[in-house]
Amino acid sequence: MSTILQEIEAEIAGAKMATAKQNVGTVREIGDGVARVEGLTDAMLNEMLDFGHGITGLALNLEETEVGAIILGDYTEIEEGDEVRTTGKLLQVPVGKGLLGRVVDALGEPLDDKGPVKSELAYPVEKIAPGIIRRKQVSQPVQTGIMAIDAMIPIGRGQRELIIGDRSTGKTTLGIDTIINQARLNHAAEAAGNKDYRPLYCIYVAVGQKRSNVARIINVFEEHGAMAYTTIISASASDSATNQYLAPFAGAAMGEWFMDNGMDALIIYDDLSKHAVAYRQVSLVLKRPSGREAYPGDVFYLHSRLLERSARVSEKYGNGSLTALPIIETQAGDVAAYIPTNVISITDGQIFLETDLFYQGIRPAISVGISVSRVGSTAQVKAMKQVAGRIKLDLAQFRELAAFAQFGSDLDAKTQAQIERGKRIVEVFKQPQYNPVPLEVQVAVLWTVQNGFIDDVPVDRVKDFQTKLTDFLTSRKNELMARILKEGALSDTLTADLKAAVTEFKETYK
């Protein structure tokens, strides 16, 4: 009996050894950051492969006779005939609050001079998005501090709102302003000892950006005290296509940790056009068939599985959220190109930035006609809803009428009044970069516009009027501002007090 047992044990041990042997392959071909490996019969998709020399690869192509793997690190040290082993592990990145204030690469390795990342936890880079049952309706606002967005295209926690436009139209600035405003809100809540406020932790993913640009953004965050709440993941233009392809997924994993632990996070992908180009490069070197515009057929799936990971989950699953602001660069305003249409169809709305408006000095250059938030006023504070309701319509009508009025035809008094009101609304929404406006000030200013207090102010003086009104309200009527913020809705008494304050200012304004 014992001999039979020994034979069985010997057979099992032999089978284990055979499997172990099968899971060692050899490099058949290496080049352009991609290796073709023979003899790996047991490799899994997205499994980490050990190439020796401290170099890791990622199995992406599982073919009949070989495995196509992308190399993470310096592929020049690998040669044909080198041994490759499977690890049985998926690619993981460190997660947790230890990453706040840090600049890391696509694998979570530090790029700043602050020592190793303090994190005991790791999340897989690729993870299935939360299912329908786990999700909850988006209803809490993300205060961007950008008046045009908070009033007309509100963003909610857990939403995916696309920022789209040509190069140099201020797309990145919208993301930076939003992060700066979160830092302002977080500092204000801490100073006031507000335990109910849920801070929004930020992740900025720079894909294919110049290193000098990333350094400039880090300086801006540090100047405004935003770095303490922010993680920056940089896969710059000089990095390999592999790193640029993995960086957004690494960022999503870091953001998911906050969502899974009942916190709120915001992630900015800057930008997904370059991400798609990096993925195309990897795919073409892996000999995957190319489709429209030479992109591989699964480029839609690439972005959908990334952006679907942003959600707001219900109380049962921790009540956390991950909000995504992907950025897409268009060529000559072509919103109907392949990648832009893909991402527009995945996201819950888009903010379209127009080159013409930007060069006219209307900044942020938001096109009201094309921009939309599919979450809408459910992601707005009631006070903002009360004052912003008509403004988007007024502005959209003004754009149409202004185009019509260019023909020089005689306009009736009502149309003329609409055009004059529209010109003033445009002035009010102009905002310098890195200068977010608090919610209570936005509400007061928009109430002033809606109730005709600026209709008799010359257009070139509207900005001056707005600045002085803001100073007046924040310095002399700070109690009223605090009430607007606390109550979150304009009651009759609050409206009467606001009217009295604005009237008092109007009498003194010259």
XYZ file of C-alpha atoms in Angstrom:
510
model
C 0.000 0.000 0.000
C 2.787 2.335 0.968
C 4.548 1.729 -2.379
C 1.371 2.698 -4.298
C 1.170 5.921 -2.254
C 4.820 6.629 -2.904
C 4.314 6.072 -6.647
C 1.308 8.442 -6.685
C 3.289 11.098 -4.774
C 6.206 10.673 -7.194
C 3.832 11.115 -10.166
C 2.333 14.313 -8.648
C 5.817 15.677 -7.946
C 6.842 14.865 -11.530
C 3.727 16.572 -12.920
C 4.473 19.660 -10.791
C 8.040 19.737 -12.077
C 6.860 19.322 -15.669
C 4.435 22.247 -15.217
C 7.192 24.329 -13.652
C 9.459 23.505 -16.622
C 6.707 24.391 -19.080
C 6.381 27.774 -17.396
C 9.882 28.783 -18.327
C 10.181 30.159 -21.849
C 12.870 31.724 -23.991
C 13.000 35.065 -25.776
C 12.674 34.470 -29.524
C 12.740 38.104 -30.598
C 13.242 41.453 -28.815
C 12.898 45.021 -30.098
C 10.949 48.285 -29.675
C 10.083 47.393 -26.098
C 8.298 44.192 -27.130
C 9.487 40.600 -26.626
C 8.186 37.445 -28.285
C 8.559 34.502 -25.928
C 8.357 30.791 -26.833
C 7.523 27.962 -24.465
C 5.247 29.757 -21.972
C 2.230 27.448 -22.053
C 0.626 28.709 -18.857
C 0.879 32.499 -19.167
C -2.231 34.564 -18.395
C -3.355 37.822 -20.009
C -1.846 40.850 -18.173
C 0.377 38.500 -16.120
C 3.776 39.803 -15.039
C 6.702 37.918 -16.584
C 10.177 37.828 -15.061
C 12.886 38.487 -17.666
C 15.766 38.432 -15.158
C 18.136 41.428 -14.764
C 15.367 42.868 -12.509
C 13.219 43.514 -15.603
C 9.504 42.738 -15.746
C 7.249 42.272 -18.754
C 3.491 42.182 -19.219
C 1.873 39.404 -21.280
C -0.498 41.050 -23.774
C -0.663 38.679 -26.759
C -1.380 35.003 -26.084
C -0.849 33.175 -29.366
C -0.655 29.464 -30.252
C 3.114 29.236 -30.387
C 4.327 32.301 -28.497
C 3.478 35.072 -26.066
C 3.852 38.765 -26.986
C 4.948 40.808 -23.959
C 5.648 44.500 -23.443
C 8.712 45.327 -21.339
C 8.501 47.570 -18.279
C 11.947 49.092 -18.000
C 15.067 49.025 -20.167
C 14.576 46.341 -22.836
C 18.118 46.761 -24.215
C 19.516 44.432 -21.525
C 17.382 41.515 -22.787
C 18.816 39.278 -25.511
C 17.488 36.454 -27.692
C 17.592 33.114 -25.892
C 17.202 34.641 -22.387
C 14.985 32.724 -19.958
C 11.552 34.104 -19.071
C 9.412 32.890 -16.161
C 5.756 33.419 -15.315
C 5.096 34.914 -11.878
C 1.396 34.128 -11.404
C 0.824 37.793 -10.437
C -1.073 40.597 -12.111
C 0.593 44.003 -12.440
C -0.025 45.999 -9.256
C 0.595 49.559 -8.069
C 0.804 50.941 -4.516
C -2.345 52.704 -3.240
C -3.376 54.673 -0.159
C -2.930 58.082 1.446
C 0.849 57.614 1.445
C 0.785 58.643 -2.240
C -0.706 62.090 -1.536
C 1.807 64.853 -2.194
C 3.960 62.537 -4.334
C 4.993 62.408 -7.994
C 5.219 58.821 -9.248
C 5.589 56.936 -12.528
C 3.159 54.464 -14.113
C 4.261 51.700 -11.697
C 3.992 53.871 -8.567
C 7.767 54.353 -8.268
C 8.701 57.825 -6.926
C 9.972 60.478 -9.349
C 10.420 63.171 -6.677
C 13.244 63.271 -4.134
C 11.093 62.381 -1.132
C 12.231 58.788 -0.613
C 10.203 55.594 -1.104
C 6.392 55.689 -1.246
C 4.859 54.876 2.150
C 2.268 52.277 1.210
C 1.661 48.738 2.392
C -1.278 48.176 0.003
C -1.367 47.398 -3.712
C -4.195 47.271 -6.254
C -4.139 45.541 -9.656
C -3.741 47.998 -12.521
C -6.643 46.376 -14.425
C -9.770 45.782 -12.386
C -13.417 45.181 -13.278
C -15.543 48.327 -12.834
C -18.261 48.409 -10.120
C -21.454 46.686 -11.293
C -24.879 48.323 -11.654
C -26.128 47.067 -8.260
C -23.174 48.674 -6.422
C -23.706 52.080 -8.036
C -25.742 55.014 -6.814
C -27.156 58.103 -8.525
C -24.765 61.037 -8.829
C -26.142 63.832 -6.636
C -23.272 65.529 -4.759
C -21.552 68.429 -6.547
C -17.887 68.753 -7.436
C -17.244 72.475 -6.927
C -14.794 73.413 -9.678
C -14.633 77.101 -8.720
C -15.088 77.907 -12.428
C -18.291 79.929 -12.636
C -19.254 78.919 -16.171
C -19.002 75.212 -15.282
C -20.617 75.310 -11.819
C -23.551 77.343 -13.201
C -24.159 75.794 -16.631
C -22.382 72.422 -16.886
C -22.388 71.104 -13.289
C -20.208 68.097 -12.437
C -21.247 65.591 -9.747
C -19.119 63.253 -7.622
C -18.897 59.973 -9.532
C -19.484 61.560 -12.942
C -17.242 61.344 -16.019
C -17.120 64.717 -17.762
C -14.992 65.073 -20.886
C -12.928 68.236 -21.486
C -12.412 68.536 -25.240
C -10.889 71.108 -27.571
C -7.923 71.987 -29.765
C -4.426 72.374 -28.328
C -3.768 75.529 -26.276
C -7.402 76.310 -25.509
C -7.111 75.909 -21.732
C -8.122 72.255 -21.217
C -5.426 71.479 -18.645
C -6.158 74.784 -16.872
C -9.744 73.651 -16.161
C -8.388 70.522 -14.467
C -5.749 72.465 -12.492
C -8.331 75.058 -11.342
C -10.624 72.268 -10.156
C -7.819 70.692 -8.092
C -6.827 74.104 -6.627
C -10.460 74.694 -5.624
C -10.599 71.312 -3.841
C -7.524 72.338 -1.835
C -9.220 75.664 -0.969
C -12.382 73.855 0.183
C -10.373 71.269 2.154
C -8.353 73.967 3.934
C -11.526 75.973 4.688
C -13.283 72.895 6.132
C -10.253 72.073 8.299
C -9.989 75.679 9.546
C -13.709 75.752 10.407
C -13.513 72.314 12.066
C -16.227 71.039 9.721
C -16.291 67.272 10.326
C -19.162 66.722 7.836
C -17.196 67.930 4.812
C -15.876 65.101 2.636
C -12.569 66.142 1.067
C -11.997 65.359 -2.587
C -8.547 63.767 -3.052
C -7.070 64.451 -6.479
C -5.028 62.408 -8.946
C -3.492 64.063 -11.995
C -2.276 61.690 -14.728
C 0.058 63.328 -17.265
C 0.353 61.183 -20.410
C 2.823 62.207 -23.105
C 3.328 65.713 -21.623
C 6.654 67.536 -21.675
C 8.491 67.195 -18.361
C 8.758 70.982 -18.141
C 4.932 71.201 -18.292
C 4.559 68.647 -15.496
C 7.137 70.560 -13.391
C 5.190 73.802 -13.968
C 1.932 72.139 -12.837
C 3.644 70.798 -9.680
C 4.851 74.351 -8.884
C 1.312 75.736 -9.324
C -0.096 73.072 -6.963
C 2.580 73.800 -4.367
C 1.964 77.560 -4.560
C -1.754 77.034 -3.885
C -1.299 74.380 -1.185
C -2.944 71.713 -3.350
C -0.096 69.196 -3.410
C -0.992 67.836 0.056
C -4.239 66.420 -1.401
C -2.876 65.417 -4.814
C -0.958 62.563 -6.431
C 0.711 63.173 -9.792
C 1.394 60.244 -12.122
C 3.742 61.189 -14.911
C 4.420 59.187 -18.070
C 6.100 61.968 -20.030
C 6.723 62.184 -23.767
C 10.233 60.747 -23.294
C 8.862 57.653 -21.491
C 8.160 54.419 -23.363
C 4.781 53.817 -25.029
C 4.247 51.020 -22.455
C 4.444 53.472 -19.539
C 2.150 55.942 -21.306
C -0.373 53.147 -21.937
C -0.311 51.969 -18.297
C -0.328 55.365 -16.511
C -4.111 56.085 -16.680
C -4.910 52.560 -15.424
C -2.463 53.015 -12.537
C -4.179 56.316 -11.703
C -7.603 54.644 -11.798
C -6.366 51.956 -9.354
C -5.103 54.633 -6.947
C -8.427 56.475 -7.192
C -10.421 53.265 -6.654
C -8.772 52.755 -3.275
C -10.366 56.009 -2.067
C -13.743 54.990 -3.538
C -13.588 51.508 -1.970
C -12.798 53.033 1.437
C -15.757 55.413 1.563
C -13.872 58.515 0.371
C -14.196 60.756 -2.680
C -11.511 61.133 -5.341
C -11.118 63.103 -8.561
C -8.904 61.910 -11.419
C -7.801 63.944 -14.430
C -6.471 62.067 -17.470
C -4.358 64.532 -19.466
C -4.804 63.430 -22.139
C -6.461 60.328 -23.599
C -5.579 61.246 -27.221
C -1.914 60.623 -26.416
C -2.947 57.524 -24.445
C -4.674 56.107 -27.553
C -1.580 56.887 -29.661
C 0.660 55.051 -27.153
C -1.701 52.048 -27.201
C -1.704 52.101 -31.012
C 2.095 52.050 -30.996
C 2.198 49.071 -28.609
C -0.480 47.230 -30.604
C 1.175 47.739 -33.989
C 4.539 46.498 -32.668
C 2.689 43.445 -31.268
C 1.416 42.878 -34.852
C -2.226 43.348 -33.894
C -4.394 44.173 -36.925
C -5.040 47.885 -37.370
C -8.478 49.397 -37.996
C -9.790 52.929 -38.498
C -7.013 55.586 -38.439
C -4.595 52.638 -37.799
C -5.925 52.263 -34.229
C -6.503 48.678 -33.069
C -10.113 47.465 -32.989
C -10.279 47.447 -29.178
C -9.328 51.109 -28.640
C -12.958 51.853 -27.666
C -12.797 49.048 -25.087
C -9.470 50.470 -23.856
C -11.135 53.756 -22.854
C -14.499 52.309 -21.810
C -12.969 49.902 -19.294
C -10.847 52.781 -17.951
C -13.672 55.324 -17.589
C -16.310 52.857 -16.340
C -14.209 52.474 -13.190
C -15.377 55.956 -12.159
C -18.632 55.744 -10.233
C -20.444 56.625 -7.056
C -21.145 53.519 -4.981
C -24.066 53.120 -2.573
C -23.912 53.271 1.244
C -23.828 49.479 1.442
C -20.524 49.495 -0.447
C -18.945 52.426 1.413
C -20.600 55.471 -0.226
C -17.347 56.467 -1.966
C -16.922 57.997 -5.398
C -14.384 58.426 -8.180
C -14.971 61.362 -10.545
C -13.126 61.408 -13.878
C -12.257 64.415 -16.044
C -10.680 62.915 -19.177
C -9.126 65.378 -21.624
C -9.173 64.898 -25.406
C -7.323 67.047 -27.926
C -9.085 67.647 -31.234
C -7.521 68.605 -34.570
C -9.018 71.841 -35.961
C -12.170 71.411 -33.875
C -13.015 68.017 -35.405
C -15.240 66.548 -32.685
C -16.374 63.797 -35.077
C -12.949 62.106 -35.334
C -12.509 58.519 -34.102
C -11.121 58.965 -30.562
C -13.229 62.061 -29.680
C -16.507 60.332 -30.686
C -15.469 57.210 -28.756
C -14.872 59.112 -25.529
C -17.926 61.387 -25.973
C -20.115 58.254 -26.159
C -18.555 56.810 -22.973
C -18.695 59.940 -20.779
C -21.643 61.669 -19.065
C -21.248 64.928 -20.944
C -18.524 67.156 -22.350
C -17.106 70.648 -21.936
C -16.111 71.874 -25.398
C -13.489 74.626 -25.574
C -13.546 76.747 -28.727
C -10.405 78.226 -30.281
C -12.251 81.300 -31.644
C -13.625 82.196 -28.216
C -10.179 81.710 -26.671
C -8.572 84.171 -29.097
C -11.420 86.669 -28.550
C -10.322 86.785 -24.904
C -13.320 84.805 -23.605
C -11.548 82.506 -21.141
C -12.466 79.826 -20.161
C -13.468 79.444 -23.828
C -16.480 77.211 -23.162
C -18.897 76.727 -26.061
C -22.328 76.719 -24.418
C -24.056 75.183 -27.431
C -22.067 71.917 -27.610
C -21.161 71.572 -23.917
C -23.541 69.529 -21.768
C -23.678 67.690 -18.458
C -25.896 64.614 -18.579
C -26.203 64.675 -14.784
C -27.468 68.254 -14.889
C -28.894 70.173 -11.953
C -29.052 67.071 -9.714
C -25.348 67.810 -9.100
C -26.010 71.420 -8.081
C -26.632 73.083 -4.736
C -30.225 74.417 -4.630
C -29.063 78.050 -4.381
C -27.034 77.644 -7.592
C -29.989 75.950 -9.289
C -32.200 78.927 -8.363
C -29.892 81.545 -9.897
C -28.376 79.646 -12.837
C -31.573 78.250 -14.350
C -32.085 80.866 -17.078
C -28.497 81.959 -17.584
C -27.438 79.091 -19.878
C -30.512 79.685 -22.054
C -29.842 83.458 -22.144
C -26.243 82.852 -23.170
C -27.117 80.268 -25.867
C -29.780 82.632 -27.293
C -27.272 85.511 -27.249
C -24.758 83.467 -29.297
C -27.458 82.777 -31.937
C -28.719 86.383 -31.981
C -25.189 87.833 -32.086
C -24.438 85.751 -35.194
C -27.711 86.989 -36.750
C -27.079 90.619 -35.735
C -23.782 90.621 -37.669
C -25.797 91.057 -40.868
C -26.598 94.593 -39.658
C -30.377 94.283 -39.860
C -32.570 96.441 -37.614
C -33.390 94.689 -34.353
C -36.472 95.175 -32.222
C -36.071 96.395 -28.614
C -36.538 92.928 -27.062
C -33.824 91.341 -29.231
C -31.498 94.287 -28.562
C -32.054 93.874 -24.806
C -31.259 90.131 -25.058
C -28.012 90.887 -26.903
C -27.010 93.517 -24.338
C -27.765 91.106 -21.445
C -25.793 88.349 -23.239
C -22.720 90.585 -23.612
C -22.733 91.198 -19.861
C -23.157 87.494 -19.022
C -20.139 86.704 -21.221
C -18.096 89.296 -19.260
C -19.217 87.864 -15.900
C -18.126 84.337 -16.886
C -14.607 85.458 -17.861
C -12.219 84.235 -15.199
C -8.412 84.344 -14.829
C -6.638 80.989 -14.446
C -5.732 79.567 -11.014
C -8.353 81.834 -9.416
C -11.367 79.702 -8.400
C -14.485 81.533 -7.137
C -16.201 80.336 -3.916
C -19.753 78.994 -4.319
C -21.442 81.698 -2.211
C -19.796 84.452 -4.300
C -20.908 82.725 -7.527
C -24.500 82.577 -6.261
C -24.498 86.263 -5.254
C -22.974 87.431 -8.567
C -25.346 85.328 -10.703
C -28.332 86.551 -8.660
C -27.158 90.125 -9.396
C -26.994 89.345 -13.131
C -30.359 87.556 -13.189
C -32.117 90.454 -11.457
C -30.885 93.100 -13.885
C -28.482 94.954 -11.598
C -25.750 95.003 -14.255
C -27.981 95.815 -17.243
C -27.094 99.533 -17.011
C -23.349 98.943 -16.364
C -21.275 99.560 -19.517
C -19.934 96.258 -20.946
C -16.283 97.292 -20.502
C -16.954 98.062 -16.798
C -18.784 94.777 -15.971
C -15.617 92.990 -14.800
C -14.685 95.949 -12.592
C -18.240 95.990 -11.167
C -18.048 92.233 -10.472
C -14.625 92.486 -8.767
C -15.709 95.358 -6.515
C -19.034 93.675 -5.712
C -17.117 90.501 -4.712
C -14.793 92.547 -2.456
C -17.789 94.337 -0.910
C -19.677 91.091 -0.196
C -16.688 89.136 1.157
C -15.363 91.954 3.367
C -18.469 93.823 4.557
C -21.212 91.225 4.138
C -19.303 88.086 5.109
C -22.099 87.049 7.480
C -24.562 87.047 4.560
C -22.096 85.001 2.451
C -21.720 82.494 5.300
C -25.534 82.131 5.492
C -25.792 81.444 1.733
C -23.104 78.762 2.055
C -24.671 77.202 5.157
C -28.318 77.207 4.019
C -27.529 76.188 0.429
C -30.806 77.685 -0.820
C -32.097 81.245 -1.295
C -35.055 81.672 1.085
C -37.233 84.825 0.962
C -35.364 86.451 3.870
C -31.979 85.575 2.382
C -33.056 86.967 -1.016
C -34.277 90.191 0.648
C -30.953 90.584 2.491
C -28.999 89.887 -0.715
C -31.100 92.453 -2.595
C -30.458 95.045 0.119
C -26.707 94.340 0.037
C -26.436 94.568 -3.776
C -28.597 97.740 -3.815
C -26.352 99.298 -1.146
C -23.277 98.469 -3.251
C -24.882 99.754 -6.476
C -25.526 103.143 -4.848
C -21.854 103.503 -3.890
C -20.443 102.149 -7.191
C -19.197 104.795 -9.591
